[in-house]
Short mmCIF file of C-alpha atoms in Angstrom, two decimals:
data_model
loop_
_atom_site.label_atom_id
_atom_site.label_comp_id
_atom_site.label_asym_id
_atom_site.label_seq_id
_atom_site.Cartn_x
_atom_site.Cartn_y
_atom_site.Cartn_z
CA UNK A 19 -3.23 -2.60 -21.95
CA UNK A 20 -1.42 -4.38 -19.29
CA UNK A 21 1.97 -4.53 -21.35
CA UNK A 22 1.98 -1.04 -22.62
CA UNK A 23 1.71 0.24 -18.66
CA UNK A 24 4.58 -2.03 -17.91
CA UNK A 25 6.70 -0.69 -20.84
CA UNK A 26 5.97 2.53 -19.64
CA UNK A 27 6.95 2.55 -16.50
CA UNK A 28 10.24 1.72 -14.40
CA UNK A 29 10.29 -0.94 -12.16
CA UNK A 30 12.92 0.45 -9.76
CA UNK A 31 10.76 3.71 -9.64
CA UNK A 32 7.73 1.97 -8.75
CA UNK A 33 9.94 0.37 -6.06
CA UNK A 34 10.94 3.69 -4.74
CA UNK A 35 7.44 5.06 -4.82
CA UNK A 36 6.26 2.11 -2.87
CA UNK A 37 8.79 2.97 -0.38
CA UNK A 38 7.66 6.68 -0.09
CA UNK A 39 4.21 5.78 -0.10
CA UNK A 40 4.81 3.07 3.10
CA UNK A 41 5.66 6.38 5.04
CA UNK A 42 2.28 8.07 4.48
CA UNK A 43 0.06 5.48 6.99
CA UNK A 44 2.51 3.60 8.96
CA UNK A 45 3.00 5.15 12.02
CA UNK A 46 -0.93 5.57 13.15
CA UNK A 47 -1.41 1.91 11.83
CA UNK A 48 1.78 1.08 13.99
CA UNK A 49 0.27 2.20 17.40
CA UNK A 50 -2.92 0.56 16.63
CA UNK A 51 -1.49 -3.07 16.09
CA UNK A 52 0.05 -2.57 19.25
CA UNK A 53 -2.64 -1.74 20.94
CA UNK A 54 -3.50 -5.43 22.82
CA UNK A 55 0.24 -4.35 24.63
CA UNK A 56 -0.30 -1.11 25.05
CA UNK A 57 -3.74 -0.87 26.98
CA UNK A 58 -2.39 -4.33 29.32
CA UNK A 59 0.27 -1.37 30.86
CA UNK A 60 -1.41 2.32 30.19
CA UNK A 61 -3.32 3.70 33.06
CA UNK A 62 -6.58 4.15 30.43
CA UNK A 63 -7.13 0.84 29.56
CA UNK A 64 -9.09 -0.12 27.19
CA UNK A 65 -10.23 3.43 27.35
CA UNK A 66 -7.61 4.44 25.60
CA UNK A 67 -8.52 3.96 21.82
CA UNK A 68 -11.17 6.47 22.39
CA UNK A 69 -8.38 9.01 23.63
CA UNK A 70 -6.20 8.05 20.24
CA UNK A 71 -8.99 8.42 18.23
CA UNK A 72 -9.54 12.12 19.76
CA UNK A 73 -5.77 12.80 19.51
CA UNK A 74 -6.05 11.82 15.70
CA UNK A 75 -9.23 13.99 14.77
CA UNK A 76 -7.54 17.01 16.29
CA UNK A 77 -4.33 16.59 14.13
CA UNK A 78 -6.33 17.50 11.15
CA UNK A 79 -5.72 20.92 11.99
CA UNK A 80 -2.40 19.95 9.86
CA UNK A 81 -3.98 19.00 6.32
CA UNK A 82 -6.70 22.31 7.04
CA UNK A 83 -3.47 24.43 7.51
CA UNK A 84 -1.54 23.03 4.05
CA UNK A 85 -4.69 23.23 2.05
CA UNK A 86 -5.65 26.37 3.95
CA UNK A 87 -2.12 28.30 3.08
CA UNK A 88 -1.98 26.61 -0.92
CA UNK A 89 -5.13 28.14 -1.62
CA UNK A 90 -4.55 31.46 -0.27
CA UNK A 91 -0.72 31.54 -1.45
CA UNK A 92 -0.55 29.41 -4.93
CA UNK A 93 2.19 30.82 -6.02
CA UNK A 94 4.41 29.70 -3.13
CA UNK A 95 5.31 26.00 -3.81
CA UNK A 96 5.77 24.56 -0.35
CA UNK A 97 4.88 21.08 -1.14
CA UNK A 98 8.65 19.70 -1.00
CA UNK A 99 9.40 21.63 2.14
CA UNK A 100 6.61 20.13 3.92
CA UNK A 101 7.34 16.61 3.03
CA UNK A 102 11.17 17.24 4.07
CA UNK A 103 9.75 18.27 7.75
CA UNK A 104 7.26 15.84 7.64
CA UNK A 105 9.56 13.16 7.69
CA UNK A 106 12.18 14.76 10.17
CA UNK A 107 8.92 15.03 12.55
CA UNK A 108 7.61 11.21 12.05
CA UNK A 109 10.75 9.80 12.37
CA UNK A 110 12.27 11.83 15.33
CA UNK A 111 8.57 11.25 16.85
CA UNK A 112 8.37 7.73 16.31
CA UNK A 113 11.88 7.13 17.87
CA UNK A 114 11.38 8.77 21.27
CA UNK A 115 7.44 6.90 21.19
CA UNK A 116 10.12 3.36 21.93
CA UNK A 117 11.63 5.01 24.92
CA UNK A 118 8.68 6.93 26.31
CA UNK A 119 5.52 5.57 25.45
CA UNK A 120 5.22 4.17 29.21
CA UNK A 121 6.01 7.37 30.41
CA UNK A 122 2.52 8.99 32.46
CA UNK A 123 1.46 12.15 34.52
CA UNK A 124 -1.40 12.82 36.50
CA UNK A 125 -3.63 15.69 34.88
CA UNK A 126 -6.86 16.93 36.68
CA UNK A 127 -6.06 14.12 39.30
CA UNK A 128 -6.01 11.39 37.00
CA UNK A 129 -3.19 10.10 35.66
CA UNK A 130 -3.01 9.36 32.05
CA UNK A 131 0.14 8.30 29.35
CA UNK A 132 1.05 11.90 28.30
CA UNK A 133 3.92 10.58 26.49
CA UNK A 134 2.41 8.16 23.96
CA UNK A 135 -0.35 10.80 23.58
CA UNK A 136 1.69 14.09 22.68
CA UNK A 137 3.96 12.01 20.47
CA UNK A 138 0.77 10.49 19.01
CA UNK A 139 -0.55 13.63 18.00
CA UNK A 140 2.86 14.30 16.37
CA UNK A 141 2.29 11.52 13.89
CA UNK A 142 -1.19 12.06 13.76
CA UNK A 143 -0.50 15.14 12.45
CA UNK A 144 2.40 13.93 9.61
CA UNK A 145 0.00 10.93 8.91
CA UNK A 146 -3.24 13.18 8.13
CA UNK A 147 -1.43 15.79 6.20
CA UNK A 148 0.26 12.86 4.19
CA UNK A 149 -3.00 12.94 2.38
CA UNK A 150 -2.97 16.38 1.45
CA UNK A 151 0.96 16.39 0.38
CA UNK A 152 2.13 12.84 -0.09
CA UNK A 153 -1.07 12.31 -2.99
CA UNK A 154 -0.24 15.51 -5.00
CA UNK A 155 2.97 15.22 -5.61
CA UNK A 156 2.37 12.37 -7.43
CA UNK A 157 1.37 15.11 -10.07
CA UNK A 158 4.90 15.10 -10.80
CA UNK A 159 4.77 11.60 -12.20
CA UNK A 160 3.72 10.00 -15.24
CA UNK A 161 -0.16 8.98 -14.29
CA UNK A 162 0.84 4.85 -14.21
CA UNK A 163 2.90 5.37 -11.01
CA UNK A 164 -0.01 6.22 -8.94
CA UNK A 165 -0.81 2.57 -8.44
CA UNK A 166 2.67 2.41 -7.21
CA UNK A 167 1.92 4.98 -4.40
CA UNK A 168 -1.56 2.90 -2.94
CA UNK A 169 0.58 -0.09 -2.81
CA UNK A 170 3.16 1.55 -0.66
CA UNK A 171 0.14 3.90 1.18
CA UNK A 172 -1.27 -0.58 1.40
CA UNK A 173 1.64 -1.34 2.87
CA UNK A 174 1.67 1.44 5.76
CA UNK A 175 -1.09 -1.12 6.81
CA UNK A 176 0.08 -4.06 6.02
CA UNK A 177 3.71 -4.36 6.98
CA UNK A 178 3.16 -2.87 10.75
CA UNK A 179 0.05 -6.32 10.91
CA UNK A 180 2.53 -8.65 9.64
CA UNK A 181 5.32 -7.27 12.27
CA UNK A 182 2.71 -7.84 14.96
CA UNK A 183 1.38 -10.68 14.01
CA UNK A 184 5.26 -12.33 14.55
CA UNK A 185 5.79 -10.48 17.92
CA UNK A 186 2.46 -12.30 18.78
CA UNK A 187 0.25 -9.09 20.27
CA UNK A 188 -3.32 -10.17 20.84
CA UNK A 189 -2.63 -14.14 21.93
CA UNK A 190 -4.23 -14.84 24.76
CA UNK A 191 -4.84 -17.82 26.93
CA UNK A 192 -8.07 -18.68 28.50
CA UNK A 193 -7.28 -19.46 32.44
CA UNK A 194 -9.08 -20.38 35.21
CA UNK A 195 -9.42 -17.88 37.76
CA UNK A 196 -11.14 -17.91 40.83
CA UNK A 197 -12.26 -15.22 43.14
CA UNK A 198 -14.09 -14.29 46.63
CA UNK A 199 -18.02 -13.51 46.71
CA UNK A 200 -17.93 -10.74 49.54
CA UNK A 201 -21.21 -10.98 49.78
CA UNK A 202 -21.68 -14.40 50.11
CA UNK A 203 -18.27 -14.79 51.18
CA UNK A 204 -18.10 -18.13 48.76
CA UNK A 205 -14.81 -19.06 46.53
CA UNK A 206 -16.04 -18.68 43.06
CA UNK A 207 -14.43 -19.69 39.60
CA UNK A 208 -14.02 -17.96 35.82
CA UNK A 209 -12.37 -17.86 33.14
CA UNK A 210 -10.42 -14.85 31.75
CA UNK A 211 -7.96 -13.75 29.59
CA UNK A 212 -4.23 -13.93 30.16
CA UNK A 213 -2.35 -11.79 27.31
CA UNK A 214 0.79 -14.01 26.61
CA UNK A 215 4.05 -12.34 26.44
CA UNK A 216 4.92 -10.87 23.14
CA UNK A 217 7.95 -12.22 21.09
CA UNK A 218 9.69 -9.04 21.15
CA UNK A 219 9.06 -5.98 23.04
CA UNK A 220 7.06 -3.07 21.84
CA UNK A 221 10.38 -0.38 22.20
CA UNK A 222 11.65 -2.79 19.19
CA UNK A 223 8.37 -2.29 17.23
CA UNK A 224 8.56 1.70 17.48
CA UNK A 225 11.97 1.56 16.25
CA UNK A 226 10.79 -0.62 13.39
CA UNK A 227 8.45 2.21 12.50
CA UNK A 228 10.91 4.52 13.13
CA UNK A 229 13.38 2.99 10.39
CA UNK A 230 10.61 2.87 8.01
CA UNK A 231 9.81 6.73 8.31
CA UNK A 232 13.33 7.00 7.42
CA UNK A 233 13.26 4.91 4.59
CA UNK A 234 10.40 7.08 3.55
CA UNK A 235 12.72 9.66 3.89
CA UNK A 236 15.53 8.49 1.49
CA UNK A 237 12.62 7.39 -1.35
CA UNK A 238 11.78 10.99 -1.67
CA UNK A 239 15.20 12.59 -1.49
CA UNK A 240 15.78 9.25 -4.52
CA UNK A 241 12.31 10.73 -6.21
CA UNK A 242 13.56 14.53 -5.77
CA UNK A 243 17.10 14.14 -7.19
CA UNK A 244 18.26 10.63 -8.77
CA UNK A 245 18.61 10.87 -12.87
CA UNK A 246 16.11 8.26 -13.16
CA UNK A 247 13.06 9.44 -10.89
CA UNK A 248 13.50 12.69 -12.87
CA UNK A 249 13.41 10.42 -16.49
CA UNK A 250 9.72 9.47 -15.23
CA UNK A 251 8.47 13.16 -14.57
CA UNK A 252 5.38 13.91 -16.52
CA UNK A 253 5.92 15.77 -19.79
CA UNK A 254 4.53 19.25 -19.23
CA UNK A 255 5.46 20.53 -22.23
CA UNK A 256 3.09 17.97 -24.96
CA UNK A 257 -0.35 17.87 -23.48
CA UNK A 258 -3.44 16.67 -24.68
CA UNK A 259 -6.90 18.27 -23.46
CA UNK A 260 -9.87 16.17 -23.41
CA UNK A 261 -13.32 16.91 -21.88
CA UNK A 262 -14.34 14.25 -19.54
CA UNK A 263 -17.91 13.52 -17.93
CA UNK A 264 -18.54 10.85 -15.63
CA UNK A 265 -22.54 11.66 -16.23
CA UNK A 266 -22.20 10.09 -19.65
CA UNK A 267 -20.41 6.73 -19.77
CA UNK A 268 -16.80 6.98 -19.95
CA UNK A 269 -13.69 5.11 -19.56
CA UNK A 270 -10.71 7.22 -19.23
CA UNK A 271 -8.22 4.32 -19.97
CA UNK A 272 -9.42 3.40 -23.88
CA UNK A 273 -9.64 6.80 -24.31
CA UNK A 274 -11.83 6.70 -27.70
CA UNK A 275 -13.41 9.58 -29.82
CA UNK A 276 -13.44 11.66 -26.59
CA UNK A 277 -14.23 15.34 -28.10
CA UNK A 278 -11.69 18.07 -27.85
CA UNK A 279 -12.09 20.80 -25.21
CA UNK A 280 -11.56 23.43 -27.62
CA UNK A 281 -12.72 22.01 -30.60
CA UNK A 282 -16.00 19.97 -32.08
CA UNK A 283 -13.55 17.07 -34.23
CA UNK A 284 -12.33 13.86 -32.96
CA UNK A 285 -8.53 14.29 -31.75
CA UNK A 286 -6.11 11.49 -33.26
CA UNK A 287 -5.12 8.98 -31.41
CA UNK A 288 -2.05 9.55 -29.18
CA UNK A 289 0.37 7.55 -27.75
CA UNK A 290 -0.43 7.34 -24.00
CA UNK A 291 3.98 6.85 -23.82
CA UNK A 292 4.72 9.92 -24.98
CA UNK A 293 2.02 12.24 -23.73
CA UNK A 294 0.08 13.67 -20.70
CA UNK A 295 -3.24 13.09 -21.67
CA UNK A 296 -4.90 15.75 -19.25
CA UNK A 297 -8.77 15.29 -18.90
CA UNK A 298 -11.07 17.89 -18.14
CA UNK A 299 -13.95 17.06 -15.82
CA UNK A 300 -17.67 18.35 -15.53
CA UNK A 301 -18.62 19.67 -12.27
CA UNK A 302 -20.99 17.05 -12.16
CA UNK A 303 -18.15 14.42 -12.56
CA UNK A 304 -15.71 15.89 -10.25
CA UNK A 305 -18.89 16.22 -7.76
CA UNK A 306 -18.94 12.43 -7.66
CA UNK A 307 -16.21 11.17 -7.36
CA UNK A 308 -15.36 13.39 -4.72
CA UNK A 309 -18.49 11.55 -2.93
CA UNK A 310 -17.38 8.29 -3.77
CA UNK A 311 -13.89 9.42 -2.44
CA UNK A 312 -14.93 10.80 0.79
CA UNK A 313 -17.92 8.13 1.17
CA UNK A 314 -15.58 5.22 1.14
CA UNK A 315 -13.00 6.65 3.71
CA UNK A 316 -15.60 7.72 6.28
CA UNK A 317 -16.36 3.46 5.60
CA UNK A 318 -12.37 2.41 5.49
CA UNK A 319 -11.17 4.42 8.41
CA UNK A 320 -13.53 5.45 10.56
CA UNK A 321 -16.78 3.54 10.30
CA UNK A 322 -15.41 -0.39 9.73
CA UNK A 323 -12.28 -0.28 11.79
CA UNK A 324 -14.17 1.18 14.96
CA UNK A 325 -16.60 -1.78 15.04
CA UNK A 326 -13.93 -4.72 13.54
CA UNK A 327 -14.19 -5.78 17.18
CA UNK A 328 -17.50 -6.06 17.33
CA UNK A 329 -18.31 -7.86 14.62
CA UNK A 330 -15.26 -10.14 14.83
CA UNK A 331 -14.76 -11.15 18.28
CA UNK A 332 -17.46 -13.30 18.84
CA UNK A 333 -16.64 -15.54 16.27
CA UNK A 334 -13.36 -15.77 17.51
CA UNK A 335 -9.77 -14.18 18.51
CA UNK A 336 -8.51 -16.20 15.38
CA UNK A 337 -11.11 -14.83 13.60
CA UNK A 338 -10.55 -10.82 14.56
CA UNK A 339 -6.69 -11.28 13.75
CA UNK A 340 -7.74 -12.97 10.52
CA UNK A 341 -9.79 -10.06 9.62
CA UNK A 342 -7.75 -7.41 10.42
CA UNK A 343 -4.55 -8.84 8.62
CA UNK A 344 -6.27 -10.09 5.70
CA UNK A 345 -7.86 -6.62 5.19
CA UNK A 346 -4.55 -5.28 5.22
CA UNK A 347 -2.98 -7.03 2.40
CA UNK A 348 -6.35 -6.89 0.41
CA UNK A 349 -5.13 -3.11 -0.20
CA UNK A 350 -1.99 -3.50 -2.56
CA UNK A 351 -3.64 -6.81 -4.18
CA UNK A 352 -6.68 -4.02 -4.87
CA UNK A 353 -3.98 -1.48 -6.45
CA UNK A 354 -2.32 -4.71 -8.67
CA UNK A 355 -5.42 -5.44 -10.19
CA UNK A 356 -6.24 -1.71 -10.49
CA UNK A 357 -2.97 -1.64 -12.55
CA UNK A 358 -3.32 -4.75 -14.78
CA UNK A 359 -7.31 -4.13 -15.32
CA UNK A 360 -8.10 -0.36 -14.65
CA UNK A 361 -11.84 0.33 -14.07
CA UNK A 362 -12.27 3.85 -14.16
CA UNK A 363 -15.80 3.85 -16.23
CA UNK A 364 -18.69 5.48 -14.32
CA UNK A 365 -20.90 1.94 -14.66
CA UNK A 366 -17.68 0.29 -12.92
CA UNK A 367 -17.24 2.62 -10.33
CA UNK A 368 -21.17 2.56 -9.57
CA UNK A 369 -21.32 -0.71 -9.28
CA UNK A 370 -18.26 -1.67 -7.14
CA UNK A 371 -18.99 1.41 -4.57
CA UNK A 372 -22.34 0.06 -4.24
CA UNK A 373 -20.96 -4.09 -3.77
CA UNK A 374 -19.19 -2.29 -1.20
CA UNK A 375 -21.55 -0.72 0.84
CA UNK A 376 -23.84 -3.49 0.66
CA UNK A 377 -20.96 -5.74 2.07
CA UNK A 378 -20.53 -2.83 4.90
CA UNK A 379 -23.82 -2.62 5.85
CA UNK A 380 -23.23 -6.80 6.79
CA UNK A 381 -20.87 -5.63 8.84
CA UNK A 382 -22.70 -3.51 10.48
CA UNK A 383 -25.90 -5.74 11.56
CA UNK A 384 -22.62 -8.58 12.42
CA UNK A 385 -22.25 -5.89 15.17
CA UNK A 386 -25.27 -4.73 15.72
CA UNK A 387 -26.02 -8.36 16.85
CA UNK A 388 -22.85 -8.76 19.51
CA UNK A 389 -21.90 -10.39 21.19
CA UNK A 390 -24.47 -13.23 19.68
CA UNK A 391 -24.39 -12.21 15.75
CA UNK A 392 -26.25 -14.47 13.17
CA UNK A 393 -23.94 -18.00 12.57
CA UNK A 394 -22.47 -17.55 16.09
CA UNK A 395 -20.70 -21.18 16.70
CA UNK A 396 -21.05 -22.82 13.30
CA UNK A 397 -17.79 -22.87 10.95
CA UNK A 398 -19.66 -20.60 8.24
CA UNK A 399 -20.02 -17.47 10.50
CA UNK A 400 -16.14 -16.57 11.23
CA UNK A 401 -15.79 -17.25 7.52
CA UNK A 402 -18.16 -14.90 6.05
CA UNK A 403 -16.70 -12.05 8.99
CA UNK A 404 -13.36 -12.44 8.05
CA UNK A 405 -14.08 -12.78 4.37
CA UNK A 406 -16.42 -9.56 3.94
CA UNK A 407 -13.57 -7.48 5.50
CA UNK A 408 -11.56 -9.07 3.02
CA UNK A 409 -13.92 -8.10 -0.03
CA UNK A 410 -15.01 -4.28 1.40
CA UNK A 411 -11.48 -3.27 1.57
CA UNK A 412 -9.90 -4.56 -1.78
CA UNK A 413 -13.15 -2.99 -3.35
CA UNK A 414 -13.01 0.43 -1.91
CA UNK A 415 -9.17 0.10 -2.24
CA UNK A 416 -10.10 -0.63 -6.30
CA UNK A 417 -12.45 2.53 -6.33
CA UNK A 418 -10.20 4.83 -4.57
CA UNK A 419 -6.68 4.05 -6.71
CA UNK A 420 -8.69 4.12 -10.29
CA UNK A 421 -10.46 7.55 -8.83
CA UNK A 422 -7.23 8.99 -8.17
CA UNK A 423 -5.87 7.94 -11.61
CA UNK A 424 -8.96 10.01 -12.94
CA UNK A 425 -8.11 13.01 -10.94
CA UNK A 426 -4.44 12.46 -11.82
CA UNK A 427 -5.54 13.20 -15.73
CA UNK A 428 -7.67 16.13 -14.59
CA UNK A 429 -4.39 17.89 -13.54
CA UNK A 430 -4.82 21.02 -11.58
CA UNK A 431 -5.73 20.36 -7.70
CA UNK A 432 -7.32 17.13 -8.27
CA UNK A 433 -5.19 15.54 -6.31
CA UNK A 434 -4.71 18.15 -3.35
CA UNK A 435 -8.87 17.60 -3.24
CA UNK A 436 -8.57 14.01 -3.25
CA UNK A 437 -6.49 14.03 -0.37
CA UNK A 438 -8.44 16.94 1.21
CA UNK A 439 -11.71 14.85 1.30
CA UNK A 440 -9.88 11.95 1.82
CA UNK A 441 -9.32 13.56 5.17
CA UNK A 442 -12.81 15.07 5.67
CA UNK A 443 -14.42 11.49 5.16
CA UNK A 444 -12.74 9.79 7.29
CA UNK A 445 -12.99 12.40 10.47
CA UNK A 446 -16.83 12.41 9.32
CA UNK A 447 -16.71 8.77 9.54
CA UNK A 448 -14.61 8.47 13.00
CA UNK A 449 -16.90 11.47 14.46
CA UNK A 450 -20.18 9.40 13.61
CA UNK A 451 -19.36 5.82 14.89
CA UNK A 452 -18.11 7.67 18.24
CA UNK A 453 -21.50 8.98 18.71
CA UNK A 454 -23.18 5.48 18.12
CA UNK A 455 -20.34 3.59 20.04
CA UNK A 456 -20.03 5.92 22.84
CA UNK A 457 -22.87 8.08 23.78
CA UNK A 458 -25.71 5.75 21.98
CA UNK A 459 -23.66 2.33 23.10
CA UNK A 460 -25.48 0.80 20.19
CA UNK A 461 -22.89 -2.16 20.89
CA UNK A 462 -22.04 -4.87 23.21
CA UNK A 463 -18.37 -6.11 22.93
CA UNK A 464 -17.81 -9.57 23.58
CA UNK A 465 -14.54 -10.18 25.35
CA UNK A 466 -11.99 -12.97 24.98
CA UNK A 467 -12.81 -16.14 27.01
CA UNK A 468 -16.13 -14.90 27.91
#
């Protein structure tokens, strides 16, 4: 199976997918890395995530608009538009953020970084509706490139950690400090946290992400127009119709004696390089995989990231950093193996959705129990953290790229409601951890050096 996707598929393509995929994520996940620099010189603080995270939720009024205007206007096909002025917005965006994002003004007497906020909505806004345009026009493709686009869509993660991780945000000295009672009016001593100074500045990090939204840029204009992106469209013309339901077992992949949609008889086999095997679903199958889809985003980008602190930091800086890198490049090793050893089978699914949520819920009592969560001190605890970060976000990563494959083969707007819930899982997710984290304070955060 592995050598007949490989044969099927272009290498360079891939390569240029990966590219235009790396543009979809990269420059939310850029500001957040940065973060440790960012809140030492903002007016907010450490108050500021919780401002980002605000900014971010409202910029889904972009994906609500595309979906909002394709199904009321179906005829009008405004995906490659939108992508062209997506791009001219992150980029242009993401170059003034390294020459303004210090810039502040006071607003209802308290001053705030207006600057870095505006111009994160701006990218909030390409980012989220990435979802909703980036994902379906992989339609255009021949269904073995999607793995191609959740490497790159990995790599909007990854790449931005990795950056950071060299410019050295988030090292930090312990120091003795020491301080006047003025009560007692007694010299005492502590020890806090000194951020060191970064390796590079962040005005050379934005214009890192800035270069990559270009290079976004040029991968679709390559997709859109070079002789062999075009090679690798998807034949429309010599289509195969299946029925498909997830409610029975299935396995999309070795498609075997699957029954016709219009007819009773077994189809002959068909060479998966020469045709678009499109796969109708059950509303009971699309139902659930929608579920899983919007189920394990609410997890992956709202729920897990909001309390990584949490249930990291008391095991450790070291440990946090671990975590959050390692998480990162757990993505495109998920969409590898999801491209060597597909799993799209309902049994498969089930079961690694579930692995994954039982993994989450660790997570969740690890910070439940800050700052003094079970294995606090020993050499197992930071282990287990960093690794069940690891293991929940190559799984979901594994669920997510094979669902999309399925969806792929269901033609239609599969894809434009994968990205759509997508979307609505992860706001769900981010809008229900701010309740717990900020009106319920359900957690204690334990601070560096403390």
């Amino acid at each position: 199976m592995a050598s007949k996707c490989c044969e099927n598929v272009s290498l360079l393509v891939c390569l240029i997918i990966i590219m235009f995929g790396m543009g979809s994520w990269i420059a939310i996940n850029g500001i957040w890395v940065e973060l440790p620099l960012l809140v030492d010189q903002l007016p907010e603080g450490w108050n500021l995530p919780s401002y980002m995270a605000v900014v971010t939720q409202i910029a889904n009024i972009g994906p609500l608009t595309y979906i909002l205007t394709n199904v009321s206007c179906p005829s009008r096909n405004l995906q490659r538009p939108v992508v062209y002025a997506m791009v001219i917005i992150g980029s242009a965006a993401s170059f003034l953020l390294a020459f303004y994002w210090t810039r502040t003004s006071v607003v209802g007497g308290v001053e705030h970084s207006t600057a870095l906020l505006v111009l994160m909505f701006f990218l909030s806004f390409v980012d989220c509706t990435s979802s909703v345009v980036f994902l379906p026009f992989m339609n255009v493709f021949k269904p073995e490139y999607m793995t191609s686009y959740y490497v790159g869509e990995g790599f909007s993660g990854l790449i931005p950690s990795l950056v950071a991780l060299g410019q050295g945000v988030g090292a930090v000295e312990c120091v003795n400090q020491s301080f006047t009672n003025t009560t007692t009016n007694v010299t005492e001593f502590s020890t806090g946290a000194v951020y060191l100074e970064p390796h590079f500045p962040v005005k050379y990090f934005f214009l890192f992400v800035f270069s990559m939204m270009v290079t976004c840029g040029i991968a679709f204009v390559l997709l859109n127009n070079l002789p062999l992106c075009k090679r690798e469209y998807a034949d429309r013309e010599s289509k195969i119709t299946h029925s498909y339901d997830l409610c029975e077992e299935i396995n999309m992949v070795r498609t075997q004696k699957i029954v016709s949609e219009t007819h009773g008889d077994e189809e002959p086999e068909q060479s998966v390089e020469h045709h678009a095997t499109v796969i109708k679903l059950s509303k009971c199958s699309y139902l659930y995989l929608l579920i899983v889809i919007a189920w394990t985003n609410a997890l992956t980008n709202g729920v897990l990231p909001s309390i990584q602190t949490y249930a990291c930091l008391p095991y450790g800086s070291e440990s946090y950093h671990l975590a959050v890198t390692l998480s990162q490049i757990a993505n495109p090793g998920a969409c590898f193996l999801a491209f060597f050893i597909p799993g799209t089978s309902g049994t498969v699914l089930g079961a690694v959705t579930l692995t994954g949520s039982a993994v989450s819920a660790y997570i969740l009592a690890l910070a439940v129990y800050s700052p003094t969560p079970p294995l606090v001190g020993s050499a197992t605890g930071p282990v287990l953290a960093v690794a069940s970060f690891v293991l929940v976000f190559f799984l979901f990563t594994f669920a997510k790229v094979n669902i999309a494959t399925v969806l792929r083969h269901a033609g239609g707007r599969g894809l434009l409601w994968c990205g759509a819930v997508t979307q609505l899982g992860s706001a769900l997710g981010v809008a229900a951890i701010f309740v717990v984290v900020n009106v319920y304070q359900a957690f204690v955060q334990k601070y560096p050096c403390t």
